[in-house]
Amino acid sequence: MNILFILAGFGSGVLAASMGSIIAFTLCGMLAVAASLVTAYGADAGFLTHGFSTLTFGPFLGPYVAFASAVATAGYAGYRGHLESGTDIFTPLEKFKDAKVLLVGGLFGALGEVLLQLFAHLGLAPLTDGGALVVVIIGIIARILYGKGRIFGKYTGSEPRRFFPNKQETIYDAIIGGGIGLLTSTLALFLIQTGVDQTAMSYYPFIFFGISATMYYATAGGQPIPATHHITYPSAAAALVGIQAFGPIGLVLGIIFGICTSLFMDIVAKTFNSHVDTHIDPPAVTIATFFFILTFIKFLFI
């Protein structure tokens, strides 16, 4: 265990709780774009280790620490009555001036770092996106601790509860997912055909992740910007795998992933985040699930 990273995770959790999960995630996105581009195009090994791995996706702004701890702390703040609902992941908890809230954020931040290191120690890291999996686990822990209903929520309506999107939602999800998948896949093929090397292309999915995460600044401002990182990130990664395994026609895998991740996230949101009082992140569930599927595809064809 890297004790320094665990301590840094505690500090990151305190900071993230004070600013709120959406702002913390947006900062991660901004740094992800910059760090990915610089690393892909010639940064030295020191920048790779510290600028990309440690700062962006490590114990400073890594979603498994900063975003996850702020989400869990929002659940705690709702439990204590500070927030109307623990699902409110937009409000910076600084406004309540409650030291216990910050300490809870720190504890969840440290826990996120411990869990990620544990996955690596057990050899589980290559199976999926470990950071996304930690975000999911911490969300589940927070619901068990601070949620007043069941893990899937408590529905009290008279009509049957819906777990699947209706026809209009399904068409919309498929079009936006397919469109994003087409974008990430065709650009991936273009860059590969123009001679961008494999090492540089390995950072390609993180650029799209960062762009999608940065878009959340508009969401924090009240604009109805869609969440897309659960589409852009896996579809870009799938396009690279598909092209490597099957040649140019393999870009279709990225399009398929775009459609499937969009639809799957909607189902997860209706299952885990409807009629609840804490937040389990549907994009994180989607990313963890589809990177596991992508690992299986790589095992079979590469």
PDB file of C-alpha atoms in Angstrom:
ATOM      1  CA  MET A   1       0.000   0.000   0.000  1.00  0.00           C
ATOM      2  CA  ASN A   2       1.224   3.471  -0.891  1.00  0.00           C
ATOM      3  CA  ILE A   3       0.575   5.361   2.356  1.00  0.00           C
ATOM      4  CA  LEU A   4       1.347   8.743   0.786  1.00  0.00           C
ATOM      5  CA  PHE A   5      -1.344   8.191  -1.840  1.00  0.00           C
ATOM      6  CA  ILE A   6      -3.844   7.146   0.838  1.00  0.00           C
ATOM      7  CA  LEU A   7      -3.114  10.311   2.817  1.00  0.00           C
ATOM      8  CA  ALA A   8      -3.395  12.337  -0.383  1.00  0.00           C
ATOM      9  CA  GLY A   9      -6.721  10.620  -1.035  1.00  0.00           C
ATOM     10  CA  PHE A  10      -7.978  11.806   2.343  1.00  0.00           C
ATOM     11  CA  GLY A  11      -6.985  15.364   1.507  1.00  0.00           C
ATOM     12  CA  SER A  12      -8.567  15.116  -1.922  1.00  0.00           C
ATOM     13  CA  GLY A  13     -11.790  13.847  -0.360  1.00  0.00           C
ATOM     14  CA  VAL A  14     -11.905  16.834   1.980  1.00  0.00           C
ATOM     15  CA  LEU A  15     -11.362  19.251  -0.903  1.00  0.00           C
ATOM     16  CA  ALA A  16     -13.840  17.499  -3.196  1.00  0.00           C
ATOM     17  CA  ALA A  17     -16.533  17.460  -0.522  1.00  0.00           C
ATOM     18  CA  SER A  18     -16.167  21.194  -0.053  1.00  0.00           C
ATOM     19  CA  MET A  19     -16.446  21.991  -3.778  1.00  0.00           C
ATOM     20  CA  GLY A  20     -18.981  19.315  -4.726  1.00  0.00           C
ATOM     21  CA  SER A  21     -18.674  16.299  -6.992  1.00  0.00           C
ATOM     22  CA  ILE A  22     -19.583  18.005 -10.280  1.00  0.00           C
ATOM     23  CA  ILE A  23     -16.927  20.694  -9.934  1.00  0.00           C
ATOM     24  CA  ALA A  24     -14.352  18.073  -8.911  1.00  0.00           C
ATOM     25  CA  PHE A  25     -15.260  15.961 -11.937  1.00  0.00           C
ATOM     26  CA  THR A  26     -15.083  18.943 -14.285  1.00  0.00           C
ATOM     27  CA  LEU A  27     -11.588  19.777 -13.043  1.00  0.00           C
ATOM     28  CA  CYS A  28     -10.576  16.170 -13.680  1.00  0.00           C
ATOM     29  CA  GLY A  29     -11.897  16.484 -17.218  1.00  0.00           C
ATOM     30  CA  MET A  30      -9.988  19.673 -17.940  1.00  0.00           C
ATOM     31  CA  LEU A  31      -6.738  18.196 -16.699  1.00  0.00           C
ATOM     32  CA  ALA A  32      -7.411  14.914 -18.522  1.00  0.00           C
ATOM     33  CA  VAL A  33      -7.606  16.661 -21.894  1.00  0.00           C
ATOM     34  CA  ALA A  34      -4.409  18.614 -21.302  1.00  0.00           C
ATOM     35  CA  ALA A  35      -2.456  15.733 -19.769  1.00  0.00           C
ATOM     36  CA  SER A  36      -3.556  13.238 -22.436  1.00  0.00           C
ATOM     37  CA  LEU A  37      -2.587  15.505 -25.323  1.00  0.00           C
ATOM     38  CA  VAL A  38       0.771  16.449 -23.830  1.00  0.00           C
ATOM     39  CA  THR A  39       1.584  12.858 -22.871  1.00  0.00           C
ATOM     40  CA  ALA A  40       0.523  11.454 -26.246  1.00  0.00           C
ATOM     41  CA  TYR A  41       2.720  13.859 -28.167  1.00  0.00           C
ATOM     42  CA  GLY A  42       6.098  13.565 -26.584  1.00  0.00           C
ATOM     43  CA  ALA A  43       6.017  14.273 -22.863  1.00  0.00           C
ATOM     44  CA  ASP A  44       8.775  12.615 -20.888  1.00  0.00           C
ATOM     45  CA  ALA A  45       8.279   9.751 -18.469  1.00  0.00           C
ATOM     46  CA  GLY A  46       8.156  12.103 -15.494  1.00  0.00           C
ATOM     47  CA  PHE A  47       5.150  13.936 -16.873  1.00  0.00           C
ATOM     48  CA  LEU A  48       3.484  10.628 -17.697  1.00  0.00           C
ATOM     49  CA  THR A  49       3.847   9.494 -14.102  1.00  0.00           C
ATOM     50  CA  HIS A  50       2.949  12.714 -12.340  1.00  0.00           C
ATOM     51  CA  GLY A  51       0.914  14.823 -14.751  1.00  0.00           C
ATOM     52  CA  PHE A  52      -1.264  12.056 -16.130  1.00  0.00           C
ATOM     53  CA  SER A  53      -1.295   9.185 -13.646  1.00  0.00           C
ATOM     54  CA  THR A  54      -0.855  10.918 -10.296  1.00  0.00           C
ATOM     55  CA  LEU A  55      -2.678  14.215 -10.752  1.00  0.00           C
ATOM     56  CA  THR A  56      -5.400  13.504 -13.289  1.00  0.00           C
ATOM     57  CA  PHE A  57      -6.317   9.888 -12.557  1.00  0.00           C
ATOM     58  CA  GLY A  58      -4.560   9.483  -9.228  1.00  0.00           C
ATOM     59  CA  PRO A  59      -5.281  10.581  -5.669  1.00  0.00           C
ATOM     60  CA  PHE A  60      -5.694  14.266  -6.549  1.00  0.00           C
ATOM     61  CA  LEU A  61      -8.554  14.445  -9.062  1.00  0.00           C
ATOM     62  CA  GLY A  62      -9.091  10.790  -9.959  1.00  0.00           C
ATOM     63  CA  PRO A  63     -12.870  10.168  -9.999  1.00  0.00           C
ATOM     64  CA  TYR A  64     -12.445   7.150  -7.721  1.00  0.00           C
ATOM     65  CA  VAL A  65     -11.176   9.557  -5.044  1.00  0.00           C
ATOM     66  CA  ALA A  66     -12.505  13.074  -5.663  1.00  0.00           C
ATOM     67  CA  PHE A  67     -15.825  12.468  -7.419  1.00  0.00           C
ATOM     68  CA  ALA A  68     -16.698   9.318  -5.473  1.00  0.00           C
ATOM     69  CA  SER A  69     -15.947  10.847  -2.081  1.00  0.00           C
ATOM     70  CA  ALA A  70     -17.988  13.962  -2.869  1.00  0.00           C
ATOM     71  CA  VAL A  71     -20.921  11.815  -4.020  1.00  0.00           C
ATOM     72  CA  ALA A  72     -20.793   9.733  -0.836  1.00  0.00           C
ATOM     73  CA  THR A  73     -20.516  12.871   1.283  1.00  0.00           C
ATOM     74  CA  ALA A  74     -23.595  14.309  -0.417  1.00  0.00           C
ATOM     75  CA  GLY A  75     -25.414  11.206   0.792  1.00  0.00           C
ATOM     76  CA  TYR A  76     -24.155  11.905   4.306  1.00  0.00           C
ATOM     77  CA  ALA A  77     -25.181  15.566   4.046  1.00  0.00           C
ATOM     78  CA  GLY A  78     -28.662  14.487   3.005  1.00  0.00           C
ATOM     79  CA  TYR A  79     -28.767  12.033   5.901  1.00  0.00           C
ATOM     80  CA  ARG A  80     -27.892  14.849   8.323  1.00  0.00           C
ATOM     81  CA  GLY A  81     -30.523  17.132   6.840  1.00  0.00           C
ATOM     82  CA  HIS A  82     -28.174  19.629   5.214  1.00  0.00           C
ATOM     83  CA  LEU A  83     -29.387  18.727   1.735  1.00  0.00           C
ATOM     84  CA  GLU A  84     -32.979  18.099   0.786  1.00  0.00           C
ATOM     85  CA  SER A  85     -31.784  14.871  -0.813  1.00  0.00           C
ATOM     86  CA  GLY A  86     -28.506  12.993  -0.782  1.00  0.00           C
ATOM     87  CA  THR A  87     -28.856  12.660  -4.547  1.00  0.00           C
ATOM     88  CA  ASP A  88     -27.928  16.347  -4.867  1.00  0.00           C
ATOM     89  CA  ILE A  89     -24.375  16.026  -6.162  1.00  0.00           C
ATOM     90  CA  PHE A  90     -24.288  19.586  -7.497  1.00  0.00           C
ATOM     91  CA  THR A  91     -24.286  21.626  -4.283  1.00  0.00           C
ATOM     92  CA  PRO A  92     -20.819  22.433  -2.882  1.00  0.00           C
ATOM     93  CA  LEU A  93     -20.944  21.314   0.746  1.00  0.00           C
ATOM     94  CA  GLU A  94     -18.773  24.261   1.762  1.00  0.00           C
ATOM     95  CA  LYS A  95     -21.994  26.216   2.319  1.00  0.00           C
ATOM     96  CA  PHE A  96     -22.846  24.222   5.466  1.00  0.00           C
ATOM     97  CA  LYS A  97     -19.549  24.797   7.312  1.00  0.00           C
ATOM     98  CA  ASP A  98     -19.848  21.359   8.914  1.00  0.00           C
ATOM     99  CA  ALA A  99     -16.469  19.838   9.794  1.00  0.00           C
ATOM    100  CA  LYS A 100     -17.985  16.350  10.022  1.00  0.00           C
ATOM    101  CA  VAL A 101     -19.007  16.581   6.375  1.00  0.00           C
ATOM    102  CA  LEU A 102     -15.427  17.307   5.344  1.00  0.00           C
ATOM    103  CA  LEU A 103     -14.075  14.480   7.498  1.00  0.00           C
ATOM    104  CA  VAL A 104     -16.509  12.044   5.900  1.00  0.00           C
ATOM    105  CA  GLY A 105     -15.296  13.236   2.509  1.00  0.00           C
ATOM    106  CA  GLY A 106     -11.724  12.593   3.565  1.00  0.00           C
ATOM    107  CA  LEU A 107     -12.509   9.091   4.789  1.00  0.00           C
ATOM    108  CA  PHE A 108     -14.233   8.158   1.547  1.00  0.00           C
ATOM    109  CA  GLY A 109     -11.355   9.648  -0.432  1.00  0.00           C
ATOM    110  CA  ALA A 110      -8.866   7.506   1.468  1.00  0.00           C
ATOM    111  CA  LEU A 111     -11.124   4.478   1.033  1.00  0.00           C
ATOM    112  CA  GLY A 112     -11.207   5.025  -2.719  1.00  0.00           C
ATOM    113  CA  GLU A 113      -7.419   4.980  -2.883  1.00  0.00           C
ATOM    114  CA  VAL A 114      -7.222   1.872  -0.676  1.00  0.00           C
ATOM    115  CA  LEU A 115      -9.707   0.022  -2.873  1.00  0.00           C
ATOM    116  CA  LEU A 116      -7.880   0.869  -6.097  1.00  0.00           C
ATOM    117  CA  GLN A 117      -4.544  -0.231  -4.639  1.00  0.00           C
ATOM    118  CA  LEU A 118      -6.177  -3.420  -3.370  1.00  0.00           C
ATOM    119  CA  PHE A 119      -7.501  -4.241  -6.846  1.00  0.00           C
ATOM    120  CA  ALA A 120      -4.024  -3.741  -8.284  1.00  0.00           C
ATOM    121  CA  HIS A 121      -2.457  -5.910  -5.549  1.00  0.00           C
ATOM    122  CA  LEU A 122      -4.933  -8.720  -6.266  1.00  0.00           C
ATOM    123  CA  GLY A 123      -4.229  -8.544  -9.991  1.00  0.00           C
ATOM    124  CA  LEU A 124      -7.759  -7.405 -10.850  1.00  0.00           C
ATOM    125  CA  ALA A 125      -6.791  -4.078 -12.435  1.00  0.00           C
ATOM    126  CA  PRO A 126      -6.559  -5.378 -16.042  1.00  0.00           C
ATOM    127  CA  LEU A 127     -10.113  -6.753 -15.970  1.00  0.00           C
ATOM    128  CA  THR A 128     -11.946  -3.428 -16.187  1.00  0.00           C
ATOM    129  CA  ASP A 129     -11.616   0.269 -15.431  1.00  0.00           C
ATOM    130  CA  GLY A 130     -10.707   0.075 -11.753  1.00  0.00           C
ATOM    131  CA  GLY A 131     -11.509   3.710 -11.050  1.00  0.00           C
ATOM    132  CA  ALA A 132     -15.066   3.330 -12.340  1.00  0.00           C
ATOM    133  CA  LEU A 133     -15.530   0.166 -10.299  1.00  0.00           C
ATOM    134  CA  VAL A 134     -14.406   1.970  -7.131  1.00  0.00           C
ATOM    135  CA  VAL A 135     -16.881   4.790  -7.844  1.00  0.00           C
ATOM    136  CA  VAL A 136     -19.641   2.178  -8.005  1.00  0.00           C
ATOM    137  CA  ILE A 137     -18.556   0.418  -4.809  1.00  0.00           C
ATOM    138  CA  ILE A 138     -18.339   3.650  -2.827  1.00  0.00           C
ATOM    139  CA  GLY A 139     -21.773   4.669  -4.108  1.00  0.00           C
ATOM    140  CA  ILE A 140     -23.200   1.362  -2.890  1.00  0.00           C
ATOM    141  CA  ILE A 141     -21.506   1.745   0.512  1.00  0.00           C
ATOM    142  CA  ALA A 142     -22.932   5.255   0.874  1.00  0.00           C
ATOM    143  CA  ARG A 143     -26.418   4.008   0.036  1.00  0.00           C
ATOM    144  CA  ILE A 144     -26.178   1.249   2.620  1.00  0.00           C
ATOM    145  CA  LEU A 145     -24.969   3.719   5.253  1.00  0.00           C
ATOM    146  CA  TYR A 146     -27.118   6.760   4.483  1.00  0.00           C
ATOM    147  CA  GLY A 147     -29.962   5.596   2.280  1.00  0.00           C
ATOM    148  CA  LYS A 148     -33.355   5.205   3.897  1.00  0.00           C
ATOM    149  CA  GLY A 149     -34.703   2.876   1.246  1.00  0.00           C
ATOM    150  CA  ARG A 150     -33.528  -0.273  -0.466  1.00  0.00           C
ATOM    151  CA  ILE A 151     -30.452  -0.543  -2.662  1.00  0.00           C
ATOM    152  CA  PHE A 152     -32.710  -0.206  -5.739  1.00  0.00           C
ATOM    153  CA  GLY A 153     -34.839   2.502  -4.182  1.00  0.00           C
ATOM    154  CA  LYS A 154     -38.304   2.445  -2.676  1.00  0.00           C
ATOM    155  CA  TYR A 155     -41.106   2.923  -5.181  1.00  0.00           C
ATOM    156  CA  THR A 156     -44.454   4.084  -3.800  1.00  0.00           C
ATOM    157  CA  GLY A 157     -46.347   4.910  -6.999  1.00  0.00           C
ATOM    158  CA  SER A 158     -49.559   3.258  -8.110  1.00  0.00           C
ATOM    159  CA  GLU A 159     -48.365   2.478 -11.644  1.00  0.00           C
ATOM    160  CA  PRO A 160     -45.806  -0.275 -12.327  1.00  0.00           C
ATOM    161  CA  ARG A 161     -42.261   0.960 -11.908  1.00  0.00           C
ATOM    162  CA  ARG A 162     -40.293   1.360 -15.136  1.00  0.00           C
ATOM    163  CA  PHE A 163     -36.787  -0.054 -15.350  1.00  0.00           C
ATOM    164  CA  PHE A 164     -36.400   0.363 -19.106  1.00  0.00           C
ATOM    165  CA  PRO A 165     -36.604   3.402 -21.372  1.00  0.00           C
ATOM    166  CA  ASN A 166     -39.785   3.913 -23.368  1.00  0.00           C
ATOM    167  CA  LYS A 167     -39.839   3.955 -27.166  1.00  0.00           C
ATOM    168  CA  GLN A 168     -38.981   7.642 -27.479  1.00  0.00           C
ATOM    169  CA  GLU A 169     -36.148   7.384 -24.958  1.00  0.00           C
ATOM    170  CA  THR A 170     -34.789   4.247 -26.627  1.00  0.00           C
ATOM    171  CA  ILE A 171     -34.641   5.915 -30.039  1.00  0.00           C
ATOM    172  CA  TYR A 172     -32.979   8.992 -28.549  1.00  0.00           C
ATOM    173  CA  ASP A 173     -30.437   6.924 -26.617  1.00  0.00           C
ATOM    174  CA  ALA A 174     -29.590   4.873 -29.700  1.00  0.00           C
ATOM    175  CA  ILE A 175     -29.122   7.929 -31.911  1.00  0.00           C
ATOM    176  CA  ILE A 176     -26.936   9.898 -29.496  1.00  0.00           C
ATOM    177  CA  GLY A 177     -24.922   6.784 -28.649  1.00  0.00           C
ATOM    178  CA  GLY A 178     -24.538   5.806 -32.279  1.00  0.00           C
ATOM    179  CA  GLY A 179     -23.599   9.328 -33.285  1.00  0.00           C
ATOM    180  CA  ILE A 180     -20.944   9.608 -30.602  1.00  0.00           C
ATOM    181  CA  GLY A 181     -19.664   6.119 -31.404  1.00  0.00           C
ATOM    182  CA  LEU A 182     -19.427   7.060 -35.080  1.00  0.00           C
ATOM    183  CA  LEU A 183     -17.468  10.184 -34.149  1.00  0.00           C
ATOM    184  CA  THR A 184     -14.949   8.467 -31.879  1.00  0.00           C
ATOM    185  CA  SER A 185     -14.514   5.494 -34.225  1.00  0.00           C
ATOM    186  CA  THR A 186     -14.020   7.337 -37.515  1.00  0.00           C
ATOM    187  CA  LEU A 187     -11.576   9.781 -35.946  1.00  0.00           C
ATOM    188  CA  ALA A 188      -9.645   6.871 -34.436  1.00  0.00           C
ATOM    189  CA  LEU A 189      -9.320   5.222 -37.845  1.00  0.00           C
ATOM    190  CA  PHE A 190      -8.293   8.508 -39.459  1.00  0.00           C
ATOM    191  CA  LEU A 191      -5.551   9.135 -36.899  1.00  0.00           C
ATOM    192  CA  ILE A 192      -4.234   5.586 -37.224  1.00  0.00           C
ATOM    193  CA  GLN A 193      -4.215   5.802 -41.025  1.00  0.00           C
ATOM    194  CA  THR A 194      -2.319   9.103 -40.903  1.00  0.00           C
ATOM    195  CA  GLY A 195       0.469   7.457 -38.933  1.00  0.00           C
ATOM    196  CA  VAL A 196      -0.189   8.292 -35.286  1.00  0.00           C
ATOM    197  CA  ASP A 197       1.676   5.605 -33.365  1.00  0.00           C
ATOM    198  CA  GLN A 198       0.101   3.090 -31.023  1.00  0.00           C
ATOM    199  CA  THR A 199       1.535   4.662 -27.874  1.00  0.00           C
ATOM    200  CA  ALA A 200       0.017   8.046 -28.669  1.00  0.00           C
ATOM    201  CA  MET A 201      -3.300   6.441 -29.642  1.00  0.00           C
ATOM    202  CA  SER A 202      -3.484   4.701 -26.269  1.00  0.00           C
ATOM    203  CA  TYR A 203      -4.358   8.112 -24.785  1.00  0.00           C
ATOM    204  CA  TYR A 204      -7.098   8.740 -27.351  1.00  0.00           C
ATOM    205  CA  PRO A 205      -9.993   7.471 -25.167  1.00  0.00           C
ATOM    206  CA  PHE A 206      -8.862   9.664 -22.268  1.00  0.00           C
ATOM    207  CA  ILE A 207      -9.061  12.778 -24.440  1.00  0.00           C
ATOM    208  CA  PHE A 208     -12.716  12.045 -25.117  1.00  0.00           C
ATOM    209  CA  PHE A 209     -13.293  11.228 -21.454  1.00  0.00           C
ATOM    210  CA  GLY A 210     -11.832  14.596 -20.535  1.00  0.00           C
ATOM    211  CA  ILE A 211     -13.917  16.491 -23.087  1.00  0.00           C
ATOM    212  CA  SER A 212     -17.099  14.840 -21.842  1.00  0.00           C
ATOM    213  CA  ALA A 213     -16.208  15.511 -18.212  1.00  0.00           C
ATOM    214  CA  THR A 214     -15.411  19.146 -18.986  1.00  0.00           C
ATOM    215  CA  MET A 215     -18.906  19.558 -20.434  1.00  0.00           C
ATOM    216  CA  TYR A 216     -20.246  19.214 -16.902  1.00  0.00           C
ATOM    217  CA  TYR A 217     -19.365  22.849 -16.234  1.00  0.00           C
ATOM    218  CA  ALA A 218     -22.549  23.687 -18.168  1.00  0.00           C
ATOM    219  CA  THR A 219     -24.544  21.160 -16.147  1.00  0.00           C
ATOM    220  CA  ALA A 220     -23.353  22.828 -12.947  1.00  0.00           C
ATOM    221  CA  GLY A 221     -24.645  26.083 -14.424  1.00  0.00           C
ATOM    222  CA  GLY A 222     -28.114  24.623 -14.857  1.00  0.00           C
ATOM    223  CA  GLN A 223     -27.949  23.750 -18.554  1.00  0.00           C
ATOM    224  CA  PRO A 224     -29.354  20.363 -19.689  1.00  0.00           C
ATOM    225  CA  ILE A 225     -26.094  19.041 -21.119  1.00  0.00           C
ATOM    226  CA  PRO A 226     -26.153  15.232 -21.479  1.00  0.00           C
ATOM    227  CA  ALA A 227     -23.700  12.997 -19.681  1.00  0.00           C
ATOM    228  CA  THR A 228     -21.542  11.433 -22.386  1.00  0.00           C
ATOM    229  CA  HIS A 229     -18.333  10.138 -20.798  1.00  0.00           C
ATOM    230  CA  HIS A 230     -19.909   6.692 -20.432  1.00  0.00           C
ATOM    231  CA  ILE A 231     -20.269   6.727 -24.243  1.00  0.00           C
ATOM    232  CA  THR A 232     -17.192   8.561 -25.530  1.00  0.00           C
ATOM    233  CA  TYR A 233     -14.653   6.791 -23.340  1.00  0.00           C
ATOM    234  CA  PRO A 234     -15.708   3.143 -23.920  1.00  0.00           C
ATOM    235  CA  SER A 235     -16.570   3.675 -27.597  1.00  0.00           C
ATOM    236  CA  ALA A 236     -13.176   5.257 -28.309  1.00  0.00           C
ATOM    237  CA  ALA A 237     -11.425   2.381 -26.532  1.00  0.00           C
ATOM    238  CA  ALA A 238     -13.585  -0.170 -28.361  1.00  0.00           C
ATOM    239  CA  ALA A 239     -12.782   1.432 -31.712  1.00  0.00           C
ATOM    240  CA  LEU A 240      -9.059   1.018 -31.059  1.00  0.00           C
ATOM    241  CA  VAL A 241      -9.529  -2.622 -30.101  1.00  0.00           C
ATOM    242  CA  GLY A 242     -11.773  -3.293 -33.084  1.00  0.00           C
ATOM    243  CA  ILE A 243      -9.376  -1.697 -35.572  1.00  0.00           C
ATOM    244  CA  GLN A 244      -6.432  -3.582 -34.085  1.00  0.00           C
ATOM    245  CA  ALA A 245      -8.296  -6.891 -34.214  1.00  0.00           C
ATOM    246  CA  PHE A 246     -10.196  -6.636 -37.495  1.00  0.00           C
ATOM    247  CA  GLY A 247      -8.683  -3.789 -39.479  1.00  0.00           C
ATOM    248  CA  PRO A 248     -10.641  -0.712 -40.650  1.00  0.00           C
ATOM    249  CA  ILE A 249     -13.996  -2.505 -40.474  1.00  0.00           C
ATOM    250  CA  GLY A 250     -13.341  -2.907 -36.749  1.00  0.00           C
ATOM    251  CA  LEU A 251     -14.440   0.683 -36.176  1.00  0.00           C
ATOM    252  CA  VAL A 252     -17.953  -0.768 -36.130  1.00  0.00           C
ATOM    253  CA  LEU A 253     -17.166  -2.079 -32.640  1.00  0.00           C
ATOM    254  CA  GLY A 254     -16.866   1.503 -31.424  1.00  0.00           C
ATOM    255  CA  ILE A 255     -20.262   2.362 -32.913  1.00  0.00           C
ATOM    256  CA  ILE A 256     -21.836  -0.695 -31.299  1.00  0.00           C
ATOM    257  CA  PHE A 257     -20.322   0.249 -27.955  1.00  0.00           C
ATOM    258  CA  GLY A 258     -21.639   3.788 -28.358  1.00  0.00           C
ATOM    259  CA  ILE A 259     -25.210   2.586 -28.842  1.00  0.00           C
ATOM    260  CA  CYS A 260     -25.054  -0.084 -26.144  1.00  0.00           C
ATOM    261  CA  THR A 261     -23.479   2.126 -23.472  1.00  0.00           C
ATOM    262  CA  SER A 262     -26.074   4.832 -24.073  1.00  0.00           C
ATOM    263  CA  LEU A 263     -28.970   2.403 -23.697  1.00  0.00           C
ATOM    264  CA  PHE A 264     -27.406   0.547 -20.772  1.00  0.00           C
ATOM    265  CA  MET A 265     -26.782   3.720 -18.778  1.00  0.00           C
ATOM    266  CA  ASP A 266     -30.461   4.668 -19.048  1.00  0.00           C
ATOM    267  CA  ILE A 267     -31.472   1.266 -17.691  1.00  0.00           C
ATOM    268  CA  VAL A 268     -28.973   1.553 -14.831  1.00  0.00           C
ATOM    269  CA  ALA A 269     -30.214   5.048 -13.979  1.00  0.00           C
ATOM    270  CA  LYS A 270     -33.813   3.859 -13.761  1.00  0.00           C
ATOM    271  CA  THR A 271     -32.768   0.845 -11.693  1.00  0.00           C
ATOM    272  CA  PHE A 272     -30.326   2.392  -9.211  1.00  0.00           C
ATOM    273  CA  ASN A 273     -31.118   6.107  -9.224  1.00  0.00           C
ATOM    274  CA  SER A 274     -34.897   6.325  -9.266  1.00  0.00           C
ATOM    275  CA  HIS A 275     -36.868   6.714  -6.026  1.00  0.00           C
ATOM    276  CA  VAL A 276     -33.672   6.862  -3.955  1.00  0.00           C
ATOM    277  CA  ASP A 277     -31.974   9.266  -1.557  1.00  0.00           C
ATOM    278  CA  THR A 278     -28.293   8.745  -2.443  1.00  0.00           C
ATOM    279  CA  HIS A 279     -26.423   8.609  -5.745  1.00  0.00           C
ATOM    280  CA  ILE A 280     -24.972   5.476  -7.345  1.00  0.00           C
ATOM    281  CA  ASP A 281     -23.335   6.734 -10.511  1.00  0.00           C
ATOM    282  CA  PRO A 282     -24.906   5.179 -13.657  1.00  0.00           C
ATOM    283  CA  PRO A 283     -22.055   6.251 -15.981  1.00  0.00           C
ATOM    284  CA  ALA A 284     -19.529   4.568 -13.672  1.00  0.00           C
ATOM    285  CA  VAL A 285     -21.582   1.354 -13.651  1.00  0.00           C
ATOM    286  CA  THR A 286     -21.693   1.509 -17.446  1.00  0.00           C
ATOM    287  CA  ILE A 287     -17.964   2.146 -17.850  1.00  0.00           C
ATOM    288  CA  ALA A 288     -16.997  -0.652 -15.456  1.00  0.00           C
ATOM    289  CA  THR A 289     -19.356  -3.092 -17.197  1.00  0.00           C
ATOM    290  CA  PHE A 290     -18.335  -2.334 -20.769  1.00  0.00           C
ATOM    291  CA  PHE A 291     -14.610  -2.230 -20.091  1.00  0.00           C
ATOM    292  CA  PHE A 292     -14.983  -5.720 -18.634  1.00  0.00           C
ATOM    293  CA  ILE A 293     -16.713  -6.759 -21.876  1.00  0.00           C
ATOM    294  CA  LEU A 294     -13.949  -5.077 -23.872  1.00  0.00           C
ATOM    295  CA  THR A 295     -11.304  -6.984 -21.904  1.00  0.00           C
ATOM    296  CA  PHE A 296     -13.044 -10.230 -22.865  1.00  0.00           C
ATOM    297  CA  ILE A 297     -13.108  -9.182 -26.537  1.00  0.00           C
ATOM    298  CA  LYS A 298      -9.388  -8.375 -26.412  1.00  0.00           C
ATOM    299  CA  PHE A 299      -8.707 -11.777 -24.851  1.00  0.00           C
ATOM    300  CA  LEU A 300     -10.545 -13.514 -27.695  1.00  0.00           C
ATOM    301  CA  PHE A 301      -9.272 -11.578 -30.702  1.00  0.00           C
ATOM    302  CA  ILE A 302      -5.948  -9.899 -29.884  1.00  0.00           C
TER     303      ILE A 302
END
